[in-house]
Each structure stands twice: as structure tokens, then as C-alpha cells.
Tab-separated table of C-alpha atoms in Angstrom:
chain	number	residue	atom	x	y	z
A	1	UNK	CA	0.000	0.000	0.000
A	2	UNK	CA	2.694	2.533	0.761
A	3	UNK	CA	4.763	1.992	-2.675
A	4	UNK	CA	1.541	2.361	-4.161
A	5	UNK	CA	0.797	5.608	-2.753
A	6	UNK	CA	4.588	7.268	-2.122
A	7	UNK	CA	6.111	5.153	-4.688
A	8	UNK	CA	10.171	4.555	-4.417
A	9	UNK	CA	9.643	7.051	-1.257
A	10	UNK	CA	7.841	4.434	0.600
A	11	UNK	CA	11.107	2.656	1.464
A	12	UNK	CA	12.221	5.357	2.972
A	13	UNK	CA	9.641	6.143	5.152
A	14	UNK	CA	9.225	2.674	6.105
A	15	UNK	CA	12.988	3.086	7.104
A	16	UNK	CA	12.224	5.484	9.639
A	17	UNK	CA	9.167	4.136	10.809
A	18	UNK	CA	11.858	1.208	12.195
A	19	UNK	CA	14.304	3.947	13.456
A	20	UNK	CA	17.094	2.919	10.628
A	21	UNK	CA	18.966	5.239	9.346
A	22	UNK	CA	20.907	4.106	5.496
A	23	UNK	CA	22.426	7.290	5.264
A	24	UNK	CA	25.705	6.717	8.130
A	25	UNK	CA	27.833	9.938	8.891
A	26	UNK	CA	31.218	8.571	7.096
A	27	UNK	CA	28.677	8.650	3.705
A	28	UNK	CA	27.779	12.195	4.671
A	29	UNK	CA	31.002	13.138	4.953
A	30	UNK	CA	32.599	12.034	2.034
A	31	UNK	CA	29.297	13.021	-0.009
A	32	UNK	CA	30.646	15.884	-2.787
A	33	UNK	CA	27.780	17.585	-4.953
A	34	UNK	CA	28.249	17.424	-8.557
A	35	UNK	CA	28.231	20.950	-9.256
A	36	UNK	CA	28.997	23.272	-6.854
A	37	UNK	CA	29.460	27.077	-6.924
A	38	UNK	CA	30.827	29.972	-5.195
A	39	UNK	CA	29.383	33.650	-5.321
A	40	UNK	CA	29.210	37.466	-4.214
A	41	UNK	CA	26.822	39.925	-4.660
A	42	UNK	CA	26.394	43.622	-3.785
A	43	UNK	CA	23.354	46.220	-4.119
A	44	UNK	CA	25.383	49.178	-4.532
A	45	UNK	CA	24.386	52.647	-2.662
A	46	UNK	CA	24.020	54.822	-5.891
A	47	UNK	CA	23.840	53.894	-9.551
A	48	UNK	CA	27.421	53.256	-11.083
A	49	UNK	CA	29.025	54.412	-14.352
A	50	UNK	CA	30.448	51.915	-16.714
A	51	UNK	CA	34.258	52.389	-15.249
A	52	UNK	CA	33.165	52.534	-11.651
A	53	UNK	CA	31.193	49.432	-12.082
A	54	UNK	CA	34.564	47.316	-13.732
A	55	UNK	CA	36.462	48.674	-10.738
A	56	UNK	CA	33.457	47.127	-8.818
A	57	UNK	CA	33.229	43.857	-9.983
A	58	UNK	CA	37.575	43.448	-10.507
A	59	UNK	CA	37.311	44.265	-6.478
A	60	UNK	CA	34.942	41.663	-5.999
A	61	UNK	CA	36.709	38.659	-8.652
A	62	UNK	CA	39.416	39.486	-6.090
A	63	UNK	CA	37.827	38.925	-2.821
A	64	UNK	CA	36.142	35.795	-4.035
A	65	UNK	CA	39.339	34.091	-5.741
A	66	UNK	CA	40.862	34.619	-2.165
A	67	UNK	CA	37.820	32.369	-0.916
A	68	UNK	CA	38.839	30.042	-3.226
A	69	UNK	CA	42.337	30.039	-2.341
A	70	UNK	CA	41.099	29.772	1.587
A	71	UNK	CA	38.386	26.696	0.622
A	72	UNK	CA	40.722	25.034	-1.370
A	73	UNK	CA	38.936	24.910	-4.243
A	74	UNK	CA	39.673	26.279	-7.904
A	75	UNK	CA	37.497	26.622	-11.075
A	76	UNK	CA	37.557	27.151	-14.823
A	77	UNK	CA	34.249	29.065	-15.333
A	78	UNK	CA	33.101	32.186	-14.393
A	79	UNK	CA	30.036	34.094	-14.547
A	80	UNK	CA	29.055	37.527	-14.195
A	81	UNK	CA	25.496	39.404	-14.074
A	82	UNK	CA	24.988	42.899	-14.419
A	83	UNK	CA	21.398	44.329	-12.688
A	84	UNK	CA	20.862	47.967	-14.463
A	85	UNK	CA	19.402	50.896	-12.551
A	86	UNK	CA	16.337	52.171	-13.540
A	87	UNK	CA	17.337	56.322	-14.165
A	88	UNK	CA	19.082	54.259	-17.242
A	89	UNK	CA	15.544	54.594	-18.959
A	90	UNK	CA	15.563	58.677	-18.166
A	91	UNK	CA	16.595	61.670	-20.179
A	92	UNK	CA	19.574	60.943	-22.944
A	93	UNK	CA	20.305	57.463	-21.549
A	94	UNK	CA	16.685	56.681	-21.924
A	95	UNK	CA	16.510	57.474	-25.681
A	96	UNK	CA	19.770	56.158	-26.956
A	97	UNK	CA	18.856	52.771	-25.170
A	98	UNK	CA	17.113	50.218	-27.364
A	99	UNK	CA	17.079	46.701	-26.056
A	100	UNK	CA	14.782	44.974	-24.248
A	101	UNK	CA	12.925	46.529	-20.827
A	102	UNK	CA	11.523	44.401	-17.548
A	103	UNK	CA	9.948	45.019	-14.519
A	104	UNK	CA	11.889	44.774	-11.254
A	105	UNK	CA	10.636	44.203	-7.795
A	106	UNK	CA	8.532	46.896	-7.387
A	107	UNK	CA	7.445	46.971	-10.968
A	108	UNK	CA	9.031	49.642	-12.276
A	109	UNK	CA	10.854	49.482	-15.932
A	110	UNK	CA	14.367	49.190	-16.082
A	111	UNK	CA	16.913	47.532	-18.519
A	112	UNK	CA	17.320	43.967	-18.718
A	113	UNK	CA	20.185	42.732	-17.209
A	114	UNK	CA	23.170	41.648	-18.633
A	115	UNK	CA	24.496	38.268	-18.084
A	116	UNK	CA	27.017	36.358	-19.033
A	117	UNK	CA	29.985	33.101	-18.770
A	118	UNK	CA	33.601	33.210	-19.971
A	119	UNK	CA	35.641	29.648	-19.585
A	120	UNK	CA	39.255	29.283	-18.792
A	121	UNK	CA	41.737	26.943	-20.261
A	122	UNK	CA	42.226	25.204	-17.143
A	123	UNK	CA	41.126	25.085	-13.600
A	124	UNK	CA	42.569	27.519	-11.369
A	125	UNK	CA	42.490	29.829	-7.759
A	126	UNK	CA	44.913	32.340	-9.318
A	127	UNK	CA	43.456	35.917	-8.820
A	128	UNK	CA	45.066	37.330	-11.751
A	129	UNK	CA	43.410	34.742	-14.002
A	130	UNK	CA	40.332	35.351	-13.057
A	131	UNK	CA	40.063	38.847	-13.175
A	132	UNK	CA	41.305	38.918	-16.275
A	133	UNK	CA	38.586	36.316	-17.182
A	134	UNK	CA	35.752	38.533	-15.188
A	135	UNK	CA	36.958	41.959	-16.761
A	136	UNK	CA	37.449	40.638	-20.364
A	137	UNK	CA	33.720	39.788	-19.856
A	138	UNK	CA	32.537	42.354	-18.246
A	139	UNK	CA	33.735	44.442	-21.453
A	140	UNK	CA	31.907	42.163	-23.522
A	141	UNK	CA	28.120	42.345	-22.628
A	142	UNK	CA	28.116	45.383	-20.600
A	143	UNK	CA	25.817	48.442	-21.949
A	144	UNK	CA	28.183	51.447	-21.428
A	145	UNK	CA	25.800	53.914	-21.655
A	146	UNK	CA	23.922	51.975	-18.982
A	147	UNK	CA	23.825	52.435	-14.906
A	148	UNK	CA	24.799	49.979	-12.851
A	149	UNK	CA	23.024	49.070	-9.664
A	150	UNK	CA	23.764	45.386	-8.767
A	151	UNK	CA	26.638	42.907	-9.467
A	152	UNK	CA	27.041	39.093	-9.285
A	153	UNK	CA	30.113	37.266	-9.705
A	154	UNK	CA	30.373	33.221	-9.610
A	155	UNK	CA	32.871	31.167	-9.853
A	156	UNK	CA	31.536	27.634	-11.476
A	157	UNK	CA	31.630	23.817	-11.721
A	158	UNK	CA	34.322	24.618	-8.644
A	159	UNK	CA	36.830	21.458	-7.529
A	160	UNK	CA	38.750	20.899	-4.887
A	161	UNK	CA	42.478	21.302	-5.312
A	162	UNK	CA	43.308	17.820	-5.432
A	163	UNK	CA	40.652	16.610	-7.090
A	164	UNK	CA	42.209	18.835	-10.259
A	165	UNK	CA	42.215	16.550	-13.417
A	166	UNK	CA	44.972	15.343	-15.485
A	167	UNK	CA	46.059	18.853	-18.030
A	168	UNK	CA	45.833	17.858	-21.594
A	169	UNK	CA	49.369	17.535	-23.425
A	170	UNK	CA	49.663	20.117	-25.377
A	171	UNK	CA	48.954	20.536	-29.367
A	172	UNK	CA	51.403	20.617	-31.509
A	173	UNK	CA	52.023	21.321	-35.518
A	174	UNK	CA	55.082	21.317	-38.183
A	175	UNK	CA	54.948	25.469	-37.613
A	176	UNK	CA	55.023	25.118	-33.694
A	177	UNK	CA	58.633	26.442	-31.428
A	178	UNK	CA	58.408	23.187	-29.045
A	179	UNK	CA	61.041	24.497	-26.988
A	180	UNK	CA	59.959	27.870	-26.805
A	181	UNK	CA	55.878	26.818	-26.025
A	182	UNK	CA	57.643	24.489	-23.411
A	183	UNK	CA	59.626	27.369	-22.049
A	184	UNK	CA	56.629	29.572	-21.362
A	185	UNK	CA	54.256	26.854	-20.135
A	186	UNK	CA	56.390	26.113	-17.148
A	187	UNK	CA	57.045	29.994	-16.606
A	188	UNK	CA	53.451	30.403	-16.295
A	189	UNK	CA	52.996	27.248	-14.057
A	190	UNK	CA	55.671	28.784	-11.939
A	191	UNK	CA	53.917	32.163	-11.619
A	192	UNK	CA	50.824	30.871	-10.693
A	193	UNK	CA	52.750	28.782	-7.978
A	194	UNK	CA	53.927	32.242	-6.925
A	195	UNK	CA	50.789	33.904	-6.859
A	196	UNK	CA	49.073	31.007	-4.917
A	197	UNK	CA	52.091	31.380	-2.173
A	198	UNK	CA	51.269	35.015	-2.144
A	199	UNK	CA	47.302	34.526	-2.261
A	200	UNK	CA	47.868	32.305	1.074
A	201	UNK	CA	50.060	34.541	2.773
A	202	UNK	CA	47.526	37.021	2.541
A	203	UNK	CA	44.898	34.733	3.730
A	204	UNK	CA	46.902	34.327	6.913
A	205	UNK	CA	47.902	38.122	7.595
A	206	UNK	CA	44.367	39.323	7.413
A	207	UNK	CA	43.435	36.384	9.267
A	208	UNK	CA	45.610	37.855	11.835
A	209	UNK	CA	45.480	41.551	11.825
A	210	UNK	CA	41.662	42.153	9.627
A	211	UNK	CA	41.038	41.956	6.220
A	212	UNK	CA	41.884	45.012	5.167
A	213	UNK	CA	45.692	45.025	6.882
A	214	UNK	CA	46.306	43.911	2.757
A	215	UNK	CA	44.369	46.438	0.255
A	216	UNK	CA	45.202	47.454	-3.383
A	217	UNK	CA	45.959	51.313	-4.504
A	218	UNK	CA	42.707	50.734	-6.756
A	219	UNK	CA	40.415	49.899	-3.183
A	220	UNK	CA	41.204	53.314	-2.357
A	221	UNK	CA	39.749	54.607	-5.699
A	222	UNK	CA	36.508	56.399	-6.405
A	223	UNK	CA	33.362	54.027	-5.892
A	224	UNK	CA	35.625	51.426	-4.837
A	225	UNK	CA	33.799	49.272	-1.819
A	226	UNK	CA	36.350	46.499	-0.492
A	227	UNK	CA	37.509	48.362	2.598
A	228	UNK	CA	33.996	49.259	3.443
A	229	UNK	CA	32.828	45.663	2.726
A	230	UNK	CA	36.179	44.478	4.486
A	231	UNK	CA	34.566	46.115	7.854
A	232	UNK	CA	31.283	44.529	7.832
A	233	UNK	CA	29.499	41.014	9.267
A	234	UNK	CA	26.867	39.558	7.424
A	235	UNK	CA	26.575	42.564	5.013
A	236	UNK	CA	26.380	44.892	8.379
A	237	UNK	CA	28.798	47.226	9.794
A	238	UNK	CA	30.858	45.894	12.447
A	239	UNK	CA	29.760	47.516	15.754
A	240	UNK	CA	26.436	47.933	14.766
């Protein structure tokens, strides 16, 4: 009668009905999702020019490759979405704007936002790599004559460190410098060996002595919200 009625979720329940529980702790614990992701996300406090908003969202690849670094985990895909602010549809801004319009919360008109994905070569932590990736497609499907009000960067289809697969050998042709491609493939592994060093030695100072005892000149720039966000628990000033 119960498979009839809650189908392959009768066992289950029958399961508990005799106090036995299948699922033990060590298969809990070594449970690991097949996708995971990692993400930050900010309202911001005014509406953002184009160049303010790429200074936002390089701040905030930054921060969240250093959670990578801390998890242990690296990816090869990123994402990025891009919510517009609604005095984008007023005046000069309004006019020259021709895509498509939506309703937001409170159902006002406002742009649609822009979202999109840019893959990298191979999986990685390195902070450089990814905000190259973030800011190459930020340029891409970004409306520049648009304002900016939220951001969302994720880092994708994330892996743990050692769980990193096999790297393809590399391809090769009658036209290709062997020795020189050689040359600058283990350059570049050894400067991302570098950077991670670094990355983790900044995980442990402001682990230490705050998060912002490490900032970058470009925090301290115009519309720049790290140190702010640095200073804050659960999105709320600390102190409050």
C-alpha cells in the first residue's frame, strides 16, 4: 500500500518508521555535490558608471578568488550578471537605449540585465586569471551607456584542489617552437605557484590583523567598496 501511494519514497519512510537510518555519517562526509558554486553579490548605494562598475566587480573577482584560495577549491568558469538601474531609462540614456525593458521588484521598468559566462583553459584559484577572465567579460556584454546598480560574480563547476584533473598535453604542428611553447608553459605554471604562495600569505595576515591590513591602490579609488565591505558582518557594519 505505501509503494503504491509514495512510490520509491515508501522505502524510505518505512525506514524510519523502524528507526534505521541508510544514510551513516562517514557517507555524509565524504558526499561531494556534482556541481557546486561559489558567489558574491552587492546592491550598490548609488547607480554606477560603466568604469566605476569594472572597478566594482575586478574588487569583488578578487575577494572571491581569495575564498577560493582559503576553501581550497579552484574553477575554470566564471560568470558575471549585471542588474541595471532604472534612471538608465531617463533623459539621454533613456533614448539612446534600445534593447529589451523588464519590470523589477517593485514593478518599475528598467533595462534587462546583462548576463554572461567566460571559460578558462584550465582550472585555477589564481586571482590574476580570473580577473582577467571577469573583466574581459565584463567588457563584452556590458551596456556602457547603462547604470549599474547590482553585481554578481560566480565562480563555477568549482573542484577541490586535489581533485584537479589530469592537463591535456599540449597541441602541436610542423609550424610550432616546441622548446619555446615548453619554455613559457612552465614559466606560467611557476607564476601561478607564486601567486598562490602570495594569495595564502595574505589569507593568513588578514586572518591575523583584519582583512583590510592587505588592500590594493585601486580599493582606495573612487566608488571602490572592499575596505567598506572588508569592515562589515553579514553585510552589516561591524559595531552595529
Amino acid at each position: 500500500m505505501l509503494y503504491k501511494v509514495f512510490g520509491i519514497n515508501a522505502e524510505l519512510i518505512i525506514d524510519h518508521a523502524w528507526g534505521w537510518e541508510p544514510t551513516t555519517v562517514p557517507i555524509i562526509k565524504t558526499y561531494r555535490p556534482t556541481t557546486k558554486s561559489i558567489s558574491s553579490g552587492q546592491v550598490l548605494k548609488e547607480p554606477y558608471e560603466f568604469d566605476k562598475g569594472r572597478l566594482i566587480v575586478h574588487e569583488m573577482m578578487e575577494l572571491l578568488s581569495l575564498d577560493l584560495v582559503r576553501k581550497g577549491f579552484i574553477t575554470k568558469k566564471v560568470t558575471l550578471t549585471i542588474g541595471y538601474d532604472r534612471e538608465s531609462l531617463i533623459g539621454e540614456r533613456g533614448l539612446k537605449y534600445k534593447g529589451a525593458v523588464v519590470k523589477d521588484y517593485f514593478g518599475r521598468s528598467i533595462p534587462k540585465h546583462a548576463h554572461g559566462t567566460e571559460n578558462l583553459d584550465h582550472y585555477t584559484s589564481s586571482t590574476k586569471q580570473l580577473c582577467t577572465a571577469i573583466l574581459r567579460l565584463y567588457d563584452r556584454i556590458v551596456d556602457t551607456n547603462l547604470l549599474i546598480r547590482r553585481v554578481n560574480v560566480v565562480a563555477e563547476e568549482v573542484i577541490l584542489e586535489h581533485d584537479k584533473p589530469e592537463e591535456q598535453p599540449m597541441q602541436l604542428d610542423f609550424f610550432s617552437d616546441v622548446e619555446k611553447q615548453e619554455k613559457e608553459y612552465e614559466q606560467a605554471k611557476k607564476a601561478e605557484e607564486r601567486e598562490h604562495r602570495l594569495q595564502k600569505a595574505t589569507l593568513a595576515i588578514q586572518e591575523r590583523y583584519g582583512k583590510n591590513a592587505i588592500v590594493k591602490g585601486m580599493n582606495f579609488l573612487e566608488g571602490g567598496t572592499t575596505i567598506e565591505r572588508n569592515g562589515q558582518i553579514g553585510g552589516h557594519r561591524a559595531g552595529d
